[in-house]
Coordinates of C-alpha atoms and ligand atoms in Angstrom, one line a residue:
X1 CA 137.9 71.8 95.8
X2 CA 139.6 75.3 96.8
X3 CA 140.7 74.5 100.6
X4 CA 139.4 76.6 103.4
X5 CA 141.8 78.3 105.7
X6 CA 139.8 79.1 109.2
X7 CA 143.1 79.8 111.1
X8 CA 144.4 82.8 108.6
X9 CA 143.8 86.4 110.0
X10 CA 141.1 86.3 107.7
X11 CA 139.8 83.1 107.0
X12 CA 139.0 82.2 103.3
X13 CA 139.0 80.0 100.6
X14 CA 140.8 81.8 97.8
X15 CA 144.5 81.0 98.6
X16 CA 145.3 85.0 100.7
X17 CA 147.9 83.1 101.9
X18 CA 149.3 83.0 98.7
X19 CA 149.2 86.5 97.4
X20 CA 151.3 88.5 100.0
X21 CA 150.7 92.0 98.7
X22 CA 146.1 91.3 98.5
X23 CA 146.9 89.9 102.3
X24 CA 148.9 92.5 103.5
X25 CA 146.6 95.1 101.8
X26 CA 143.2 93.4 103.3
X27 CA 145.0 93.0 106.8
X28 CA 145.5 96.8 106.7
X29 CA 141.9 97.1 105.7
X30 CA 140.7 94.9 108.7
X31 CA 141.7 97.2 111.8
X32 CA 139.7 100.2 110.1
X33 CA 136.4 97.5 109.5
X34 CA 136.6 96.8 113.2
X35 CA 136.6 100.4 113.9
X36 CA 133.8 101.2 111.5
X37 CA 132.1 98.0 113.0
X38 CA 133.0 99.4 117.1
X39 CA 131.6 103.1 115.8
X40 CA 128.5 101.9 113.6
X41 CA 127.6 98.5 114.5
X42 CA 124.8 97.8 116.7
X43 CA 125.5 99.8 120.2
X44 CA 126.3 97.7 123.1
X45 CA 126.2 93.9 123.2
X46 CA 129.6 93.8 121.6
X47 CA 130.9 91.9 125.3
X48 CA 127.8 89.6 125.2
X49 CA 127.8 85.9 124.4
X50 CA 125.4 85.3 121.2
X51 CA 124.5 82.1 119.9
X52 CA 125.3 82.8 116.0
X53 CA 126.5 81.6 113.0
X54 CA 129.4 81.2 111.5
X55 CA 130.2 80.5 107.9
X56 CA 133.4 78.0 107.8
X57 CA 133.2 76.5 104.4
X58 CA 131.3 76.3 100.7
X59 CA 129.9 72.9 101.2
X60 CA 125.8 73.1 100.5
X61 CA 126.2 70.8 103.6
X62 CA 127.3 72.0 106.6
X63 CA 128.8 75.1 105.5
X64 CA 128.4 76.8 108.9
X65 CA 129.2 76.6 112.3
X66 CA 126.9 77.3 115.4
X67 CA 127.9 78.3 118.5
X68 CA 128.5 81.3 120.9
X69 CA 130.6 84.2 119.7
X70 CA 131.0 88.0 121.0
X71 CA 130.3 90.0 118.0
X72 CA 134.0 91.5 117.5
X73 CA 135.5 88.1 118.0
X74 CA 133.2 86.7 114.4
X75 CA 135.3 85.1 112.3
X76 CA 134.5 87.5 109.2
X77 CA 135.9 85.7 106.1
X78 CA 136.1 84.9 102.2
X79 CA 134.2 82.7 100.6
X80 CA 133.7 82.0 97.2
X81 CA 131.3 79.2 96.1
X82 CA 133.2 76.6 93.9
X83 CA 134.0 77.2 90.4
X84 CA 131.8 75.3 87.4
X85 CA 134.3 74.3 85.4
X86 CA 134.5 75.6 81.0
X87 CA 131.7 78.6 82.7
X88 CA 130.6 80.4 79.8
X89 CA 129.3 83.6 79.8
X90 CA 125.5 82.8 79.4
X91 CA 123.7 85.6 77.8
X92 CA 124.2 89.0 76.3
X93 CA 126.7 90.0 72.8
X94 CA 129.6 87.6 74.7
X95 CA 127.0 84.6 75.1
X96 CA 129.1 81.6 74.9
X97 CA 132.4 83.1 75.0
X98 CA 134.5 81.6 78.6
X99 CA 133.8 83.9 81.2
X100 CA 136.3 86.4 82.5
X101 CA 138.6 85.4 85.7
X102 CA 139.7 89.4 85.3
X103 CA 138.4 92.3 85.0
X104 CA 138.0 93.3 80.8
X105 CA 139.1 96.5 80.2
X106 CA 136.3 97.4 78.8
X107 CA 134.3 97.3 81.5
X108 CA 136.2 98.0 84.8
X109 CA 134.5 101.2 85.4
X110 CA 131.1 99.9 85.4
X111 CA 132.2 96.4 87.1
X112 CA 134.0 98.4 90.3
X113 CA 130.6 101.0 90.6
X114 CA 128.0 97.5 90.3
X115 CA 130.6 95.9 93.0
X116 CA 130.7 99.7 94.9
X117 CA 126.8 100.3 95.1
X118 CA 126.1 96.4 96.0
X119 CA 129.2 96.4 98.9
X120 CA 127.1 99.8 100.0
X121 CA 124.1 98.1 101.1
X122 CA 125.9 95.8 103.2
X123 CA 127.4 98.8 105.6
X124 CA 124.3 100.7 105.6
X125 CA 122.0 98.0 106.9
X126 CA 123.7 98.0 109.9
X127 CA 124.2 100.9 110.5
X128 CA 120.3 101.7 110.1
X129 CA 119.4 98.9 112.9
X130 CA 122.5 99.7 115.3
X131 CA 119.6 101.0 117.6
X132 CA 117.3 98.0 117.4
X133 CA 119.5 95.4 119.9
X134 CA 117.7 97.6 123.0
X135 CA 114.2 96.8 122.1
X136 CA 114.3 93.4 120.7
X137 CA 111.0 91.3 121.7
X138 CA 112.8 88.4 122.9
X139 CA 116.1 87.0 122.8
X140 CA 115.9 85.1 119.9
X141 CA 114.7 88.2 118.1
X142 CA 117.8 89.8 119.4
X143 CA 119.7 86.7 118.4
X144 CA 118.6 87.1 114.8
X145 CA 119.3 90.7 114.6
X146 CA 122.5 90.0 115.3
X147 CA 123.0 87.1 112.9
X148 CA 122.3 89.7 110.5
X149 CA 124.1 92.2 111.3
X150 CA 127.2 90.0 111.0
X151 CA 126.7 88.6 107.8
X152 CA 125.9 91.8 106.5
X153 CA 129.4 93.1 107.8
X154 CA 130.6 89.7 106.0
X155 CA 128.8 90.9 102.8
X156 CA 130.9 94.2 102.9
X157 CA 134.1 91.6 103.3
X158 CA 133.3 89.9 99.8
X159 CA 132.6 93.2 98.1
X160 CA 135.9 94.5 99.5
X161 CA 137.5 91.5 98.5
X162 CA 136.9 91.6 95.0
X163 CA 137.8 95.6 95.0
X164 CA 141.0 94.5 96.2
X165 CA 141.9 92.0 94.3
X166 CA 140.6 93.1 91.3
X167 CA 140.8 97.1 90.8
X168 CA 144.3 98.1 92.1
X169 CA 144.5 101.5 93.7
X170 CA 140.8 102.5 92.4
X171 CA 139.4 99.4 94.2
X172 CA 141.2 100.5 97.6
X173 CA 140.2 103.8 97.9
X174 CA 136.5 102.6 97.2
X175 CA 136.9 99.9 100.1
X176 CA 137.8 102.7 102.3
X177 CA 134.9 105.2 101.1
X178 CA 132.6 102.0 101.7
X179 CA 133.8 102.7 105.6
X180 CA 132.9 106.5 105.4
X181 CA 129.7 106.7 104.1
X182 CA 126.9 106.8 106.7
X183 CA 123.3 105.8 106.1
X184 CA 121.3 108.8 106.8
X185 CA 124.1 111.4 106.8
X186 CA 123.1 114.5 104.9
X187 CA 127.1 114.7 103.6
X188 CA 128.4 111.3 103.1
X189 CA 124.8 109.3 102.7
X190 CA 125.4 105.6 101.4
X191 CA 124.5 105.7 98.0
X192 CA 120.9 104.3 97.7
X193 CA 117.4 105.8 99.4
X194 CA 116.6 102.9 101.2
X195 CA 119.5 102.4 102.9
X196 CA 119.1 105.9 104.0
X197 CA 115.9 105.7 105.3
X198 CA 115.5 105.2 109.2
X199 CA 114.9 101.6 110.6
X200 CA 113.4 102.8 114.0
X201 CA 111.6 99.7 115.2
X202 CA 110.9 96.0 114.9
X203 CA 108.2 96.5 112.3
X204 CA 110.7 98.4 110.1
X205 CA 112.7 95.8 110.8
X206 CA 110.7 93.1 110.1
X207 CA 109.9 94.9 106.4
X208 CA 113.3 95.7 105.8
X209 CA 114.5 91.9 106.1
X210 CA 111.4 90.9 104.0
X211 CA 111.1 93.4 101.2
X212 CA 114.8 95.3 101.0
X213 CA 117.0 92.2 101.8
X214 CA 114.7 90.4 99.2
X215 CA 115.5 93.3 97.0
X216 CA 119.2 92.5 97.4
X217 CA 118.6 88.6 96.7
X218 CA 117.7 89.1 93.0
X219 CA 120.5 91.7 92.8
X220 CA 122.7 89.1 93.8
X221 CA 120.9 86.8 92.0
X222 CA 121.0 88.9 88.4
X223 CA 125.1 89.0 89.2
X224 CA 125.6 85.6 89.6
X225 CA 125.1 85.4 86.0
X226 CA 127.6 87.7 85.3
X227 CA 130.4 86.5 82.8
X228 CA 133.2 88.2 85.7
X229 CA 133.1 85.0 87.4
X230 CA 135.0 85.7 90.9
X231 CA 131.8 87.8 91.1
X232 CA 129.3 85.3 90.2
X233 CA 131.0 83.0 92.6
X234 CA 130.7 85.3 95.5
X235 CA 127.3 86.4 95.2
X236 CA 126.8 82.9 95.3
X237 CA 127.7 82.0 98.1
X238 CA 126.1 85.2 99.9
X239 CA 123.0 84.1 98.6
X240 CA 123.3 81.3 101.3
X241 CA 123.5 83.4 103.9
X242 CA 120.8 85.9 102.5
X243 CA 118.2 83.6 102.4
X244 CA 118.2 83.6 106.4
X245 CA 117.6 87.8 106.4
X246 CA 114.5 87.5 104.3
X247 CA 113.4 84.2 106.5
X248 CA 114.1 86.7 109.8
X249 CA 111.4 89.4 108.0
X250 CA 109.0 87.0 106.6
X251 CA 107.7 85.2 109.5
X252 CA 108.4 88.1 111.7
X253 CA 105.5 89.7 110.2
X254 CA 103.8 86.5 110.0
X255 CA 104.3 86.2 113.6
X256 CA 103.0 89.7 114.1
X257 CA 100.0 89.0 111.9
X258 CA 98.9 85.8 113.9
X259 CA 99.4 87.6 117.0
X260 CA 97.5 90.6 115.6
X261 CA 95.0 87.7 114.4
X262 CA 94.8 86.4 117.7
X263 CA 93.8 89.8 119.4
X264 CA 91.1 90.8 117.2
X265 CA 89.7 87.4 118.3
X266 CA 90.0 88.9 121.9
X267 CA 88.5 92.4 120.9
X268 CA 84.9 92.4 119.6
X269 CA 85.3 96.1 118.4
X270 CA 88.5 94.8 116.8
X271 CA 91.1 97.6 118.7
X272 CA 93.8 95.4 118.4
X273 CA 95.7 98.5 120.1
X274 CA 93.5 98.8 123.1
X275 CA 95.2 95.3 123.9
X276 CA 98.8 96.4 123.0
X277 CA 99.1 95.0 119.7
X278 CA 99.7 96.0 116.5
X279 CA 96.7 96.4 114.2
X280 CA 96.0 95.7 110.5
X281 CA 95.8 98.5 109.1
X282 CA 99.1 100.2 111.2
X283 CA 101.1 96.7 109.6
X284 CA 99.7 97.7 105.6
X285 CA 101.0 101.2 106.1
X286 CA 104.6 99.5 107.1
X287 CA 104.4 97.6 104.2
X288 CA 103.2 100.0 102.0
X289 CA 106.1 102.1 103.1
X290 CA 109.1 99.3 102.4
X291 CA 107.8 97.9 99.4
X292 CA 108.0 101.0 97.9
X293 CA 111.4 102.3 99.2
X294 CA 112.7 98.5 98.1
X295 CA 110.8 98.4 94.6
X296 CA 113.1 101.8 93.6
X297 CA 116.0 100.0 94.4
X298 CA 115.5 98.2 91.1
X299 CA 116.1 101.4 89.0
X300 CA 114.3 103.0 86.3
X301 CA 111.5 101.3 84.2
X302 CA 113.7 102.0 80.9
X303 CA 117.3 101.8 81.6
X304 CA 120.0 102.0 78.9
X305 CA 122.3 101.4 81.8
X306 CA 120.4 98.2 82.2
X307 CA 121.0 97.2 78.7
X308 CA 124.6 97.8 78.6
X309 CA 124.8 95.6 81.8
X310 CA 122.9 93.1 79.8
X311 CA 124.6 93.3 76.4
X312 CA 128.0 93.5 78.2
X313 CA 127.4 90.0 80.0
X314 CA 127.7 91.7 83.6
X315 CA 124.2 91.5 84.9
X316 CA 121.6 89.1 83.9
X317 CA 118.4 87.9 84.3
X318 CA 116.7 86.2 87.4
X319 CA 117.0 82.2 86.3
X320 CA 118.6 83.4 83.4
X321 CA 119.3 79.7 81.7
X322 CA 115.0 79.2 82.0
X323 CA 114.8 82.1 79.1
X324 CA 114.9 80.4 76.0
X325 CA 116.7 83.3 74.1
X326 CA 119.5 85.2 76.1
X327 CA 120.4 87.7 73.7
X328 CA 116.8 89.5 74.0
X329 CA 117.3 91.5 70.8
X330 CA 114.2 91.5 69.0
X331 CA 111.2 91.2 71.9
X332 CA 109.9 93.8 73.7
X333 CA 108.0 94.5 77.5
X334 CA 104.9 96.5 77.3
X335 CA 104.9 98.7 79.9
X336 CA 102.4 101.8 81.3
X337 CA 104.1 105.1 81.2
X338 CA 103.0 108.6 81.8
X339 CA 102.3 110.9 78.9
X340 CA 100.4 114.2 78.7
X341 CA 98.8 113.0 82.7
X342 CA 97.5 109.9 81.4
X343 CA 98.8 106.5 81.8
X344 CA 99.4 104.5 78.1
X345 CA 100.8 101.4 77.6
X346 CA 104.2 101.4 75.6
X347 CA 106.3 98.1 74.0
X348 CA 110.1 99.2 75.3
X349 CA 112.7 96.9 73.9
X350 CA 113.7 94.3 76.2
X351 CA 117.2 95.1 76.8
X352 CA 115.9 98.4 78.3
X353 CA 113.5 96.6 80.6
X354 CA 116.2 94.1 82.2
X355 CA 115.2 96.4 85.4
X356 CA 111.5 96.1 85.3
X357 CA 111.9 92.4 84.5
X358 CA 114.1 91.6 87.6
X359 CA 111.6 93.5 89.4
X360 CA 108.9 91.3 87.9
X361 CA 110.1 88.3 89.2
X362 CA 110.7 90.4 92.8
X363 CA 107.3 90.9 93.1
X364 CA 105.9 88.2 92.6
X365 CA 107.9 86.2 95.3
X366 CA 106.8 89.1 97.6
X367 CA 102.9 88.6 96.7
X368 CA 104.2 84.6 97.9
X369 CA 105.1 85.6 101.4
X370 CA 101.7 88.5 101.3
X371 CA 99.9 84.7 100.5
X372 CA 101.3 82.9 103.6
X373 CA 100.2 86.2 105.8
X374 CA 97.1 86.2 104.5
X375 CA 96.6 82.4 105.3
X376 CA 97.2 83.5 109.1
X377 CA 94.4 85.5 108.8
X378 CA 91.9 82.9 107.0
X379 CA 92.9 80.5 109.3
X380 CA 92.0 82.5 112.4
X381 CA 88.5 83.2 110.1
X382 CA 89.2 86.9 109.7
X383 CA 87.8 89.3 107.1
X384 CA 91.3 91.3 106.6
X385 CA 93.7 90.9 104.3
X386 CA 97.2 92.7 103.4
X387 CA 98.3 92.9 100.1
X388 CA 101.2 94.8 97.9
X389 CA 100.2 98.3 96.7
X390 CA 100.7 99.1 93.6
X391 CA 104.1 99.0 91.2
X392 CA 103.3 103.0 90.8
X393 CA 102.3 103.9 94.4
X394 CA 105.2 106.3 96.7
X395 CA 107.7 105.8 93.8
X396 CA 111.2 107.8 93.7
X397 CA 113.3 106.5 90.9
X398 CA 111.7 105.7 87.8
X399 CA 108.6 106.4 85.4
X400 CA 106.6 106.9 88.5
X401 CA 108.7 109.0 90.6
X402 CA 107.0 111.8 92.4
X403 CA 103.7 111.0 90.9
X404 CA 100.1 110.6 92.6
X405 CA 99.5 107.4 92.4
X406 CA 97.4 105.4 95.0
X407 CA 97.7 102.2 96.3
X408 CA 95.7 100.6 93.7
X409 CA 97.9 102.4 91.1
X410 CA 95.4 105.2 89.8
X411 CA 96.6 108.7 89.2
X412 CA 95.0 111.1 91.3
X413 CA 95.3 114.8 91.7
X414 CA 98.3 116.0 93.9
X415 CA 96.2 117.8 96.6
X416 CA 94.1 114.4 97.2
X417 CA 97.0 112.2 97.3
X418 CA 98.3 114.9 99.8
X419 CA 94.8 114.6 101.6
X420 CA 95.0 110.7 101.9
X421 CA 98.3 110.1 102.2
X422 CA 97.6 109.1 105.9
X423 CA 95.7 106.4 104.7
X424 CA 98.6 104.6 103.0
X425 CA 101.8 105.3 105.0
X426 CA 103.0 105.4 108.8
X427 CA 101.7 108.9 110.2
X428 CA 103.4 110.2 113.0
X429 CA 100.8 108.8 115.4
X430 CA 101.6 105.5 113.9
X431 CA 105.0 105.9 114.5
X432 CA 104.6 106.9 118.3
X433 CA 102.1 103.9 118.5
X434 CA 104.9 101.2 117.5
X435 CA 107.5 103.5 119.6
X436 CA 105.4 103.0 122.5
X437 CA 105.6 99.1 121.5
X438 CA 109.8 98.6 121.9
X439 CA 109.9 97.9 125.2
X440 CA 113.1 95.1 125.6
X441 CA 111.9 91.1 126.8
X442 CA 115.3 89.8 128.2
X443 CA 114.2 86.7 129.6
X444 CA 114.8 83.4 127.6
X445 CA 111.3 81.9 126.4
X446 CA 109.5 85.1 126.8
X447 CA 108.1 87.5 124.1
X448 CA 106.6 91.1 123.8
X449 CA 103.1 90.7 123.8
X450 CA 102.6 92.5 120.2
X451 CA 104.5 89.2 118.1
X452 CA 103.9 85.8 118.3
X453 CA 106.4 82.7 119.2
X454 CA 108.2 81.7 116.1
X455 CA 107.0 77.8 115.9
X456 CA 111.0 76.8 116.2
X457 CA 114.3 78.1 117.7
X458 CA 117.6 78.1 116.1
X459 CA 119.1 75.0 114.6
X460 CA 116.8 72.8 116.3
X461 CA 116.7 74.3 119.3
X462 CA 114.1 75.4 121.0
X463 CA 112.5 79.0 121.7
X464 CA 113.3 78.8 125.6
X465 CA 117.3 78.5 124.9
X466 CA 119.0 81.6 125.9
X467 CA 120.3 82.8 122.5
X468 CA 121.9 85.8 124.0
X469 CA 123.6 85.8 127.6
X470 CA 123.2 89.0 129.0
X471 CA 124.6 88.5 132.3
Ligands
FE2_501 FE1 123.8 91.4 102.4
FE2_502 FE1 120.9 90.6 103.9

């Protein structure tokens, strides 16, 4: 058991106080986080009492702390989950050989920009919901917004960590670039399009936590497999804390659905919006919309980068030890690409397909949570159901990108997709519909009439408790 030291500047488990130059180096990098966090973290609320929590050790069992904190004063720290001892690199042309505690030569380069573009993520998503604390539904909503946020500014911690410890000079000028970037910023933009893309309200909130924080669990997922252990180790352990984001977007939405559910009930023409609520088809747009910004996130269809990664040992597969084979040299994934304006179906060796075989196993845990929305709605004996466009549908990056695709995957002509693109994604009317929604509830126990009551409160407690104290 590595021992956990909560009283250090910056608490952690990996022994800081130990290596005097990494601590003195990190300490110097803390005073310029709390400024990025001061600048770009969510606007006001940082002198407010918030019920949140705190992760204080690696233990699957109690690893975290409850209780209330002001949002500068979080005890950001460094947690790695406990090493498995004789790890061996499980897949890939290393398979079997001990996995690396430092950085191979060979493969610092691509190590530092997988560490630099996942660290990214972490920054930008707060910084794309800084806005969101003023029109939270209800204080736990706030609550959890927060919660977020702080991890997330943990996340950027771990990433940093590993730069620092692991990439000399190279690894401390990216920890300060990962301060500079902006999400949004037409110079310094954080690295990818999702993270770029505006989080305006709760509903884009609500997706983001469900469909791009569920992005970043199998990224995290695919390098914890990684034969450079210290980063296996730490994705982890964030994988912990993740889990809580994607709970935070998928019964938001559920909550949003049954409240939706409960209007239409109300309504016998069905305008959900004469009553102030969100309707169906508004929420399908909204999912429409993040699904698609998330699924690029994966990368291209057929990567080569992706099969380096693989063959290397740095980035596996989701579950990687349920393949039987783990070198994936002789299969191949049949996949539909483009050619001559028609879609064909092509066998791409596997190694190229690592992406679209993470992305695989994304969706389908997506379509899980579309399930348990759609049981809202059968339960309240509606008609309406949401569902996941198409793989192909409002793509970026990839075989896809830029093409007409609907919803239900077909190709269509560029002028009709142009003609019905209303149909599929948040027009502006939409968007000043859900604007006209964000109006702050600041009293403990009460909601926004557009979201339902999550069923529980925080750690047992219930809804009523005031998870934020405002005055
Ligand atoms: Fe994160
Ligand atoms: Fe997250």
């Amino acid at each position: 058991m590595s021992t956990v030291d909560l009283t250090a500047r910056i608490p952690n488990n990996v022994d800081l106080a130990e290596d005097k130059r990494l601590l003195r180096a990190l300490e110097q990098w803390q005073p310029n986080y709390l400024d990025w966090w001061m600048q770009m973290g969510p606007t006001d609320f940082q002198t407010r009492d918030i019920y949140l929590r705190t992760a204080i050790s690696v233990d699957a069992e109690g690893w975290a702390h409850f209780d209330y904190v002001k949002m500068p004063d979080y005890r950001w720290g460094i947690f790695l989950a406990e090493p498995v001892a004789d790890r061996r690199i499980g897949f890939g042309d290393a398979m079997g050989q001990p996995s690396w505690s430092v950085v191979p030569g060979e493969h610092r380069n691509v190590l530092r920009r997988l560490i630099v573009t996942q660290g990214d993520t972490e920054p930008a998503s707060v910084e794309q919901q800084r806005m969101l604390g003023h029109t939270a539904p209800s204080l736990y909503d706030l609550r959890n917004l927060f919660q977020v946020n702080v991890e997330e500014g943990r996340h950027l911690w771990a990433m940093v960590y590993l730069l620092h410890r692991h990439f000399g000079r190279d690894g401390r000028e990216e920890a300060e670039e990962l301060l500079q970037r902006r999400s949004g910023s037409p110079d310094k933009p954080r690295i990818l399009g999702a993270f770029n893309a505006p989080i305006e309200n709760w509903l884009d909130f609500f997706m983001f936590t469900m469909f791009t924080d569920r992005d970043g669990k199998y990224q995290l997922l695919a390098l914890a497999e990684s034969g450079f252990d210290p980063l296996a180790r730490t994705t982890r352990f964030m994988l912990t804390e993740e889990a809580h984001h994607m709970f935070v977007g998928e019964s938001g939405v559920e909550r949003i659905v049954q409240r939706t559910a409960e209007l239409m009930k109300q309504e016998t023409n069905g305008d959900v919006r004469a009553l102030g609520g969100i309707d169906l088809p508004t929420i399908q747009k909204y999912l429409n919309l993040w699904f698609a910004l998330s699924l690029d996130l994966f990368g291209g269809e057929i990567s080569s980068n992706a099969a380096s990664f693989f063959a290397a040992g740095l980035k596996g597969r989701y579950k990687e030890e349920s393949y039987p084979d783990h070198l994936a040299l002789d299969q191949s994934y049949r996949m539909s690409v483009l050619e001559d304006g028609r879609v064909t179906e092509v066998e791409v060796p596997l190694r190229n397909s690592m992406n679209e075989v993470l992305r695989d196993a994304y969706v389908e845990d997506c379509q899980r949570g579309v399930d348990r929305w759609n049981k809202r709605l059968q339960e309240a004996g509606l008609e309406g159901r949401l569902s996941l466009p198409s793989k192909r549908f409002y793509r970026h990056i990839g075989l896809y990108a830029e093409q007409p695709f609907d919803v239900d995957g077909r190709l269509l002509g560029k002028p009709e997709w142009e003609r019905r693109r209303d149909e599929w994604l948040p027009t502006e009317a939409d968007r000043a519909y859900i604007a006209s929604l964000q109006k702050p509830v600041r009293e403990a126990g009460k909601i926004a009439n557009w979201i339902g009551k999550p069923p529980r409160g925080i750690k047992g407690l219930p809804f009523e408790y005031e998870y934020v104290r405002l005055d």
